[in-house]
PDB file of C-alpha atoms in Angstrom:
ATOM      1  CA  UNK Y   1       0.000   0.000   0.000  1.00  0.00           C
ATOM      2  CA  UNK Y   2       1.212   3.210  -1.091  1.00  0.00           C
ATOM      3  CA  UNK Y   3       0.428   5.345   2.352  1.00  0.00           C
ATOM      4  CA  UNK Y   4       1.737   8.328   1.165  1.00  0.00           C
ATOM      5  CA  UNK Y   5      -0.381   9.039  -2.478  1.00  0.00           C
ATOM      6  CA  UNK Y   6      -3.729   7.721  -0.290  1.00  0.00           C
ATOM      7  CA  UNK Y   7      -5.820  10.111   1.800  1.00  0.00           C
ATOM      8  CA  UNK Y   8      -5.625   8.010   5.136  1.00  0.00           C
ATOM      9  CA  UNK Y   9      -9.601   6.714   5.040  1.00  0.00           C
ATOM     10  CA  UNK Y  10      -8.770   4.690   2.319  1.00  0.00           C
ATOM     11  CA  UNK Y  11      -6.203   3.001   3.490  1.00  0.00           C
ATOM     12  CA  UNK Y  12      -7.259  -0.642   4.591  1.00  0.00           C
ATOM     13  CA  UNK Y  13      -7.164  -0.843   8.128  1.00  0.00           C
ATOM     14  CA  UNK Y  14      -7.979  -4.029  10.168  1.00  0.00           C
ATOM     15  CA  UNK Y  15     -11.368  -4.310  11.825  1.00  0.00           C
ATOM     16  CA  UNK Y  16     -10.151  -4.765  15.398  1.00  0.00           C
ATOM     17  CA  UNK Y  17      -7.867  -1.661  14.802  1.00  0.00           C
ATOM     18  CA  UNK Y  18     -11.111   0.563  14.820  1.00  0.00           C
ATOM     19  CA  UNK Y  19     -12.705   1.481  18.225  1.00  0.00           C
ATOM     20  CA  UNK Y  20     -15.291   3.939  19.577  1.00  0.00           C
ATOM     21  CA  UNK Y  21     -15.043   7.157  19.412  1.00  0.00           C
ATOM     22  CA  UNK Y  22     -12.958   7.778  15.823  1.00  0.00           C
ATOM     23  CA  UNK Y  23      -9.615   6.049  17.154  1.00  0.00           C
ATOM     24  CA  UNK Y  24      -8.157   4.329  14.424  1.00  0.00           C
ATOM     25  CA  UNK Y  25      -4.063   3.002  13.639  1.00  0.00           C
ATOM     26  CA  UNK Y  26      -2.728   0.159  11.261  1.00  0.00           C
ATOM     27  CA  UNK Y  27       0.664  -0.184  10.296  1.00  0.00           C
ATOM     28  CA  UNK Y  28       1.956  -0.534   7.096  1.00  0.00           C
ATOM     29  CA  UNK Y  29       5.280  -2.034   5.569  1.00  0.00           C
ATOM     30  CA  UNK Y  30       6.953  -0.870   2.298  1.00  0.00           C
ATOM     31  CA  UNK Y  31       9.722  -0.790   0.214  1.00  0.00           C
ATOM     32  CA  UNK Y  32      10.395   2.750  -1.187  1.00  0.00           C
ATOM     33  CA  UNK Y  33      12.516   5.082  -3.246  1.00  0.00           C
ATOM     34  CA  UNK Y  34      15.380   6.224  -1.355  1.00  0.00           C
ATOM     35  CA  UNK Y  35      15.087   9.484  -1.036  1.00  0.00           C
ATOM     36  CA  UNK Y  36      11.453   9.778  -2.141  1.00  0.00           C
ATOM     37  CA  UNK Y  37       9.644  12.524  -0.039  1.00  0.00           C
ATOM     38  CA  UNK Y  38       5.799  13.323  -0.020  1.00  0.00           C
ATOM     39  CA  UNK Y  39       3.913  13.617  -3.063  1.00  0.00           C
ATOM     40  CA  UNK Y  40       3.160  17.256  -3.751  1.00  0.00           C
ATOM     41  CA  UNK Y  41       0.125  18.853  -2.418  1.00  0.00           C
ATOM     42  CA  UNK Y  42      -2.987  18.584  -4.465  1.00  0.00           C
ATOM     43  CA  UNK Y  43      -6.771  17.983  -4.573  1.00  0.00           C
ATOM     44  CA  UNK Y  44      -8.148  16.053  -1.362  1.00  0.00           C
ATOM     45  CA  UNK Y  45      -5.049  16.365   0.802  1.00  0.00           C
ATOM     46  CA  UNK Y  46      -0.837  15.124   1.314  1.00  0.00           C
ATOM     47  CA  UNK Y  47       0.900  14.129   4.287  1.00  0.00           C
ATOM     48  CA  UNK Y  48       3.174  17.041   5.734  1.00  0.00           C
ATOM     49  CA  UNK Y  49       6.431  15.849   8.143  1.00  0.00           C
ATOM     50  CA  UNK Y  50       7.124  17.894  11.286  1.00  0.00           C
ATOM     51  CA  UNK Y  51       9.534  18.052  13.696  1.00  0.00           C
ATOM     52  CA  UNK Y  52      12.808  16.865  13.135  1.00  0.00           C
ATOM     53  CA  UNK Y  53      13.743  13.633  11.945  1.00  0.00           C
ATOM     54  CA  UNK Y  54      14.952  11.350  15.391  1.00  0.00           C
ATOM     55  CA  UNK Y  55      18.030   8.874  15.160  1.00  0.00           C
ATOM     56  CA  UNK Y  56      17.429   5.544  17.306  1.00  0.00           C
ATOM     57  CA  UNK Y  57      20.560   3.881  18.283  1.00  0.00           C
ATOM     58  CA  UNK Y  58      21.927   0.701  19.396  1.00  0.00           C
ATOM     59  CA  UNK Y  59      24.751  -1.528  18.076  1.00  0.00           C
ATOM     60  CA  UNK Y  60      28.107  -1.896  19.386  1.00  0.00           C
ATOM     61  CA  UNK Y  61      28.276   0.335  22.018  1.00  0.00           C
ATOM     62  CA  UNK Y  62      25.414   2.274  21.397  1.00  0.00           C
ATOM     63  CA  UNK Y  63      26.763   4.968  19.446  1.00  0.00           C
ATOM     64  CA  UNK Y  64      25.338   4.047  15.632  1.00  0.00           C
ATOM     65  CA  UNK Y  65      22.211   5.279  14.622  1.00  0.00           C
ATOM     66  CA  UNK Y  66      20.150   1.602  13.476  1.00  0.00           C
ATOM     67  CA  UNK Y  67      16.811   3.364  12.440  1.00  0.00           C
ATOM     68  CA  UNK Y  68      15.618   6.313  12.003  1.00  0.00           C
ATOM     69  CA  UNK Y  69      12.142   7.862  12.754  1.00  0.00           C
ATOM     70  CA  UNK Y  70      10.586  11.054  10.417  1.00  0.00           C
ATOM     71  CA  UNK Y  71       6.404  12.090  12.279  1.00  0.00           C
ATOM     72  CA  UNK Y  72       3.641  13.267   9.780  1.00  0.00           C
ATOM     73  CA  UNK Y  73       0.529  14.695   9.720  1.00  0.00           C
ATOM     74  CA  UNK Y  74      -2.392  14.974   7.100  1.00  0.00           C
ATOM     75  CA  UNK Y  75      -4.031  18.312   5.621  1.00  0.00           C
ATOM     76  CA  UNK Y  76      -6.676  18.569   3.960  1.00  0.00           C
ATOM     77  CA  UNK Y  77      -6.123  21.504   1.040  1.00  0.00           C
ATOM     78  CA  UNK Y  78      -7.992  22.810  -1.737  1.00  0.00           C
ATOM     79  CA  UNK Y  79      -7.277  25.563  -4.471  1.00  0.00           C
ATOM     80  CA  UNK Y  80      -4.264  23.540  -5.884  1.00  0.00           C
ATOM     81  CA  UNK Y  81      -2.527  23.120  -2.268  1.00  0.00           C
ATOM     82  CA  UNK Y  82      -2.722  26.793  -1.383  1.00  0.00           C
ATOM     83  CA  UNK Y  83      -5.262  26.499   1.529  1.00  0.00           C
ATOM     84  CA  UNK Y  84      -4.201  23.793   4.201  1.00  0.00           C
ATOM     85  CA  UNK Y  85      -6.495  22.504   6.997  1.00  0.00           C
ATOM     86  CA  UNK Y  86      -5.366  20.190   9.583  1.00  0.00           C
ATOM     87  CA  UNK Y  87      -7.014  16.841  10.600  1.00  0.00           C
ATOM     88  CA  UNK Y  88      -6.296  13.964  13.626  1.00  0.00           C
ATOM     89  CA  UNK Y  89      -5.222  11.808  11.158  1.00  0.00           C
ATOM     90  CA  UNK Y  90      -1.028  11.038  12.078  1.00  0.00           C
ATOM     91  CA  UNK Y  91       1.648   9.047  10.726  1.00  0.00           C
ATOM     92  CA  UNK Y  92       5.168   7.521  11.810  1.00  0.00           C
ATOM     93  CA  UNK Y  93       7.926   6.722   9.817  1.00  0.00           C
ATOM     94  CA  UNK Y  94      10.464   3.980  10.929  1.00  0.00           C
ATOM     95  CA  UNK Y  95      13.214   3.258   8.678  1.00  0.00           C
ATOM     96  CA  UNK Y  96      16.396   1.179   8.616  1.00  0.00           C
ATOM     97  CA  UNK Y  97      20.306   2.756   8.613  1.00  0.00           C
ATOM     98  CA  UNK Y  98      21.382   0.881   5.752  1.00  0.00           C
ATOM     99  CA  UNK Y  99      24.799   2.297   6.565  1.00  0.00           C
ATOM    100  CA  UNK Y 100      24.511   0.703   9.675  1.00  0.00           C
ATOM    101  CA  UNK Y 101      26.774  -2.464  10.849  1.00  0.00           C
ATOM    102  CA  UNK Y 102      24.038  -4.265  12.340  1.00  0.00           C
ATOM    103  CA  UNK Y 103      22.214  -4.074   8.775  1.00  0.00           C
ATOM    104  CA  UNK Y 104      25.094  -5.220   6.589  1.00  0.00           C
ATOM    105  CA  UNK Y 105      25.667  -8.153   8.863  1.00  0.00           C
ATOM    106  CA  UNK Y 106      21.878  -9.049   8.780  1.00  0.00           C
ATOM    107  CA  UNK Y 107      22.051  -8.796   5.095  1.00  0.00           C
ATOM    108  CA  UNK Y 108      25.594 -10.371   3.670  1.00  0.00           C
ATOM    109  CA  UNK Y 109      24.275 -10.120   0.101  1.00  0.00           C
ATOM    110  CA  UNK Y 110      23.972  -6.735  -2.261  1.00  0.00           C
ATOM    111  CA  UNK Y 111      20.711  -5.097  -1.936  1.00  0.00           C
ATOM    112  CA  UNK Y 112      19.477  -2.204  -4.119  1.00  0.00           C
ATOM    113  CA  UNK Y 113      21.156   1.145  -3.228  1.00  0.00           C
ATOM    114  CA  UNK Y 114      17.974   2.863  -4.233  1.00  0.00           C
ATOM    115  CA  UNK Y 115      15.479   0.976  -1.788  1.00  0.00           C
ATOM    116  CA  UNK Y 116      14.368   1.472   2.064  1.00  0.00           C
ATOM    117  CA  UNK Y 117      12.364  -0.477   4.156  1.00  0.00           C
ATOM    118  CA  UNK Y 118       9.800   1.160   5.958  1.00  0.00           C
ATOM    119  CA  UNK Y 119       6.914   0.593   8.453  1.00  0.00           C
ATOM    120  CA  UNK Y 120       4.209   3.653   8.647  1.00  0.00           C
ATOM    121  CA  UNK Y 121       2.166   3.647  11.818  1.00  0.00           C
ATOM    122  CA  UNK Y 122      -1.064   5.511  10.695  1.00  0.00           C
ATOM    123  CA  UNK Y 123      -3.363   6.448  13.320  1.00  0.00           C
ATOM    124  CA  UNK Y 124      -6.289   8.903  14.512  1.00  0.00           C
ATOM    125  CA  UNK Y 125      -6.300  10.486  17.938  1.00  0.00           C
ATOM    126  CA  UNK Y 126      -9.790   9.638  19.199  1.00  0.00           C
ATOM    127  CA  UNK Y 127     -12.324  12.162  20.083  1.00  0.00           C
ATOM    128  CA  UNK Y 128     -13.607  11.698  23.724  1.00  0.00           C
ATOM    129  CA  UNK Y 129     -16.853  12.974  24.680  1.00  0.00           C
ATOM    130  CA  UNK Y 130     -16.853  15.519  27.420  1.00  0.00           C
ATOM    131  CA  UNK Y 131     -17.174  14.687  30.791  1.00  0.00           C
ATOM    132  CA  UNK Y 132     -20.731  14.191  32.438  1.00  0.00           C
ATOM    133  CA  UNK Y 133     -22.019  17.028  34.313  1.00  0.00           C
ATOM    134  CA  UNK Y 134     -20.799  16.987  37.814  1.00  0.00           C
ATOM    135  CA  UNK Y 135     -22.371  19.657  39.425  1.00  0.00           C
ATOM    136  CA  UNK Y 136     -25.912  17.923  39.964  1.00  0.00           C
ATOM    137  CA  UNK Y 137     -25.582  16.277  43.407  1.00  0.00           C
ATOM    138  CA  UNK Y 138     -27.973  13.504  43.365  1.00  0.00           C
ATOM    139  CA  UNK Y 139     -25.604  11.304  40.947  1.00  0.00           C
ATOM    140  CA  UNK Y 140     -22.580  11.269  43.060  1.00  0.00           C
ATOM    141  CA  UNK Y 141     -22.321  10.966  46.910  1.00  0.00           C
ATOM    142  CA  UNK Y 142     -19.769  12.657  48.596  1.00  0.00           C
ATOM    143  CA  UNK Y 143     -16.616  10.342  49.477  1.00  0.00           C
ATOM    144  CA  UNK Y 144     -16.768   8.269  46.531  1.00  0.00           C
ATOM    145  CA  UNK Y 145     -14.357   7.353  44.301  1.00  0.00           C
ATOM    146  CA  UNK Y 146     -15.204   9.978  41.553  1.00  0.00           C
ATOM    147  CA  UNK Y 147     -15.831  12.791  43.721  1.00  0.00           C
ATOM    148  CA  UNK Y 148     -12.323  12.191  45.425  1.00  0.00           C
ATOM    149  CA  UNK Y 149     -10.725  12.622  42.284  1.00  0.00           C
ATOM    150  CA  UNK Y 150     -12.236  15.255  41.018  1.00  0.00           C
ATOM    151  CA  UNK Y 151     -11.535  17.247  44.754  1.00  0.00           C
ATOM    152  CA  UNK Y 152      -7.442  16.657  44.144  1.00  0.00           C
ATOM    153  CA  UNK Y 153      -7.141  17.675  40.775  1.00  0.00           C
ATOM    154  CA  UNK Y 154      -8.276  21.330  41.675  1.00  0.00           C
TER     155      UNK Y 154
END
């Protein structure tokens, strides 16, 4: 599945990886371009990456970067890309350090300089209702559980 050139409801996500309340994730694993970047904006909506991309490290000693980690999120624009609006809808990028020492040992044979693996964690933050109206007495004693809560967070 090409997660990047689909607007993120049409990607095929698992039944038991929808739940109440619009929160949504599935993760997807590719093969890519190196060095391919999101498609440009258009009609319907692209994938934008923010924040810097992070460096996860392990091998000998700890010091080599093994993976790498780039965050996205999806806009919705019209008017050929001019006009963005934002949306819940979030990605993550995980990709291998082919450079790396623990790759080449994991794979002794040539690979394609011009390929990277990938997994994209798409996902959509849920929307939670708001909380139920706790200033009508009758539905909570005092000293329970709730209203004990609710006293040490102010």
């Amino acid at each position: 599945v090409d997660v990047l050139s689909l607007p993120p409801r049409e990607l095929p996500f698992r039944e038991n990886h929808i739940r109440v309340y619009g929160e949504v994730w599935g993760f997807f694993f590719a093969a890519k371009p190196a060095g391919e970047t999101c498609p440009t904006p258009g009609a319907g909506g692209c994938w934008v990456q923010y924040g810097t991309e992070k460096p996860y490290y392990g091998g000998e000693g700890g010091r080599e970067a093994v993976a790498f980690r780039r965050r996205f999120a999806y806009r919705y624009t019209w008017k050929g890309g001019a006009v963005w609006s934002p949306t819940r809808w979030l990605m993550k990028e995980y990709r291998l350090n082919r450079n790396a020492a623990a790759f080449r040992r994991a794979h002794p044979g040539r690979l394609a300089a011009d390929v990277v693996f990938v997994v994209h964690k798409v996902y959509r933050k849920p929307v939670l209702p708001p909380p139920a109206d706790s200033s009508s007495s009758d539905s909570e004693e005092e000293g329970s559980e709730r209203s004990i809560v609710l006293k040490r967070r102010r």
